[in-house]
Short mmCIF file of C-alpha atoms in Angstrom, two decimals:
data_model
loop_
_atom_site.label_atom_id
_atom_site.label_comp_id
_atom_site.label_asym_id
_atom_site.label_seq_id
_atom_site.Cartn_x
_atom_site.Cartn_y
_atom_site.Cartn_z
CA MET R 1 25.48 66.16 32.65
CA LYS R 2 28.49 65.67 30.44
CA THR R 3 31.59 63.92 31.69
CA LYS R 4 34.69 66.07 31.71
CA ALA R 5 37.55 64.94 29.49
CA ILE R 6 40.89 66.72 29.19
CA PHE R 7 43.28 66.14 26.32
CA TYR R 8 46.83 67.13 27.31
CA HIS R 9 49.28 67.72 24.52
CA ALA R 10 52.35 69.71 23.54
CA GLY R 11 51.68 70.53 19.92
CA CYS R 12 53.91 67.69 18.70
CA PRO R 13 53.00 65.74 15.53
CA VAL R 14 51.94 62.68 17.55
CA CYS R 15 49.83 65.00 19.70
CA VAL R 16 48.12 66.67 16.75
CA ASP R 17 47.37 63.30 15.22
CA ALA R 18 45.82 62.01 18.44
CA GLU R 19 43.81 65.19 18.87
CA GLN R 20 42.35 65.04 15.40
CA GLY R 21 41.87 61.31 15.20
CA LEU R 22 40.94 60.34 18.73
CA ALA R 23 40.11 63.24 21.06
CA ASN R 24 37.77 64.70 18.47
CA SER R 25 36.13 61.31 18.01
CA LEU R 26 34.64 61.18 21.48
CA ASP R 27 30.89 61.43 21.76
CA GLN R 28 30.31 65.17 22.14
CA GLU R 29 26.88 64.48 23.57
CA LYS R 30 28.43 62.69 26.53
CA TYR R 31 31.82 64.31 26.93
CA GLU R 32 32.97 67.87 27.30
CA VAL R 33 36.51 67.81 25.94
CA GLU R 34 39.03 70.46 26.91
CA MET R 35 42.31 70.72 25.03
CA VAL R 36 45.31 71.80 27.11
CA HIS R 37 48.68 72.63 25.52
CA LEU R 38 51.13 72.01 28.36
CA GLY R 39 53.92 73.81 26.52
CA GLU R 40 51.88 76.99 26.55
CA GLN R 41 50.02 76.36 29.81
CA SER R 42 52.82 75.06 31.98
CA GLY R 43 50.88 76.12 35.06
CA ARG R 44 48.68 73.08 34.48
CA ILE R 45 51.49 70.51 34.46
CA GLY R 46 50.97 69.86 38.18
CA GLU R 47 47.30 69.18 37.61
CA ALA R 48 48.13 66.78 34.78
CA GLU R 49 50.67 64.94 36.93
CA SER R 50 48.10 64.64 39.70
CA SER R 51 45.89 62.84 37.20
CA GLY R 52 48.71 60.42 36.46
CA VAL R 53 49.83 61.92 33.17
CA GLN R 54 53.44 60.92 32.49
CA SER R 55 53.65 61.75 28.81
CA VAL R 56 51.69 63.50 26.12
CA PRO R 57 49.43 63.09 24.32
CA ALA R 58 47.20 61.88 27.11
CA LEU R 59 43.48 61.86 27.61
CA VAL R 60 41.96 62.05 31.06
CA ILE R 61 38.34 60.92 31.07
CA GLY R 62 36.71 61.11 34.47
CA ASP R 63 39.04 59.23 36.80
CA ASN R 64 40.90 57.39 34.06
CA THR R 65 44.11 58.47 32.35
CA TYR R 66 45.05 57.16 28.94
CA HIS R 67 48.47 57.71 27.42
CA ILE R 68 48.09 57.62 23.65
CA ASN R 69 51.19 56.61 21.75
CA PHE R 70 54.17 58.73 22.84
CA GLY R 71 55.00 62.30 21.91
CA ALA R 72 56.98 63.73 24.81
CA ALA R 73 57.61 63.00 28.48
CA ILE R 74 55.97 65.45 30.84
CA ASN R 75 59.33 66.03 32.54
CA ASP R 76 60.66 67.42 29.26
CA LEU R 77 57.95 70.07 29.24
CA LYS R 78 59.01 71.63 32.52
CA MET G 1 28.86 56.16 6.27
CA LYS G 2 30.46 55.32 9.58
CA THR G 3 34.22 55.13 9.95
CA LYS G 4 35.48 51.72 10.96
CA ALA G 5 37.32 51.52 14.27
CA ILE G 6 38.84 48.37 15.73
CA PHE G 7 39.76 48.00 19.36
CA TYR G 8 42.37 45.26 19.82
CA HIS G 9 42.77 43.86 23.29
CA ALA G 10 43.71 40.74 25.22
CA GLY G 11 41.30 40.78 28.11
CA CYS G 12 43.91 42.25 30.47
CA PRO G 13 42.89 44.74 33.18
CA VAL G 14 44.46 47.65 31.28
CA CYS G 15 42.57 46.48 28.19
CA VAL G 16 39.21 46.25 29.94
CA ASP G 17 39.70 49.70 31.42
CA ALA G 18 40.51 51.20 28.02
CA GLU G 19 37.57 49.43 26.43
CA GLN G 20 35.09 50.70 28.98
CA GLY G 21 36.51 54.17 29.39
CA LEU G 22 37.74 55.04 25.94
CA ALA G 23 36.64 52.70 23.16
CA ASN G 24 33.04 52.91 24.35
CA SER G 25 33.30 56.71 24.47
CA LEU G 26 33.67 57.14 20.73
CA ASP G 27 30.81 58.77 18.90
CA GLN G 28 28.66 55.81 17.90
CA GLU G 29 26.98 57.94 15.25
CA LYS G 30 30.28 58.35 13.42
CA TYR G 31 32.20 55.23 14.27
CA GLU G 32 31.47 51.56 14.00
CA VAL G 33 33.61 50.01 16.71
CA GLU G 34 34.60 46.36 16.56
CA MET G 35 36.18 44.71 19.60
CA VAL G 36 38.79 42.05 18.82
CA HIS G 37 40.29 39.85 21.56
CA LEU G 38 43.62 38.80 20.08
CA GLY G 39 44.08 36.09 22.70
CA GLU G 40 40.93 34.38 21.44
CA GLN G 41 41.20 35.45 17.81
CA SER G 42 44.88 34.91 17.16
CA GLY G 43 44.15 34.62 13.45
CA ARG G 44 43.76 38.38 13.42
CA ILE G 45 47.17 39.17 14.91
CA GLY G 46 48.65 39.59 11.43
CA GLU G 47 45.95 42.07 10.48
CA ALA G 48 46.62 44.03 13.67
CA GLU G 49 50.35 44.10 12.99
CA SER G 50 49.70 45.31 9.46
CA SER G 51 47.88 48.26 11.01
CA GLY G 52 50.95 49.01 13.12
CA VAL G 53 49.69 47.53 16.38
CA GLN G 54 52.64 46.65 18.61
CA SER G 55 50.87 46.27 21.92
CA VAL G 56 47.39 46.08 23.36
CA PRO G 57 45.13 47.78 24.09
CA ALA G 58 45.19 49.60 20.77
CA LEU G 59 42.57 51.41 18.79
CA VAL G 60 42.75 51.61 15.01
CA ILE G 61 40.57 54.39 13.64
CA GLY G 62 40.63 54.61 9.88
CA ASP G 63 44.32 54.82 8.97
CA ASN G 64 45.51 55.79 12.43
CA THR G 65 46.70 53.46 15.17
CA TYR G 66 46.65 54.51 18.80
CA HIS G 67 48.37 52.51 21.52
CA ILE G 68 46.57 53.21 24.78
CA ASN G 69 48.67 52.74 27.90
CA PHE G 70 50.31 49.32 27.89
CA GLY G 71 48.76 45.96 28.64
CA ALA G 72 50.76 43.40 26.67
CA ALA G 73 53.12 43.27 23.71
CA ILE G 74 51.60 41.71 20.63
CA ASN G 75 54.58 39.34 20.40
CA ASP G 76 53.55 37.86 23.74
CA LEU G 77 50.13 36.94 22.33
CA LYS G 78 51.52 34.67 19.61
#
């Protein structure tokens, strides 16, 4: 079974770069990667915060949350 | 040909977590991942800085540099 990974972003340049260069580089055989644009799907901000996401872009893999560089604070997306 | 990726770390807990959860999750068919401990291989700090690494853990994939969470500033490893 694949491990679930969620890439949270807000369409910012730093986000797009991380999506193309890092999120898309994960092993697709092992990880099922979902891309979530928190600017367009604000209903999922709570879920992201519950996973410990404080800024975007961020990648949640299983129980681990990785903030990748810095595009925008999650509070600024509310 | 595989794309070269370098994971710079310093053995810190945040670094180990990022190595196990993220660096090891890259597609091994597409990326050749080298792990560099800058605390033990301080001769490579200059190379890391040239790639834009300001803190560890960081992952350099091709021309892109991704700081992953924050473990230690590179200046503190000198």
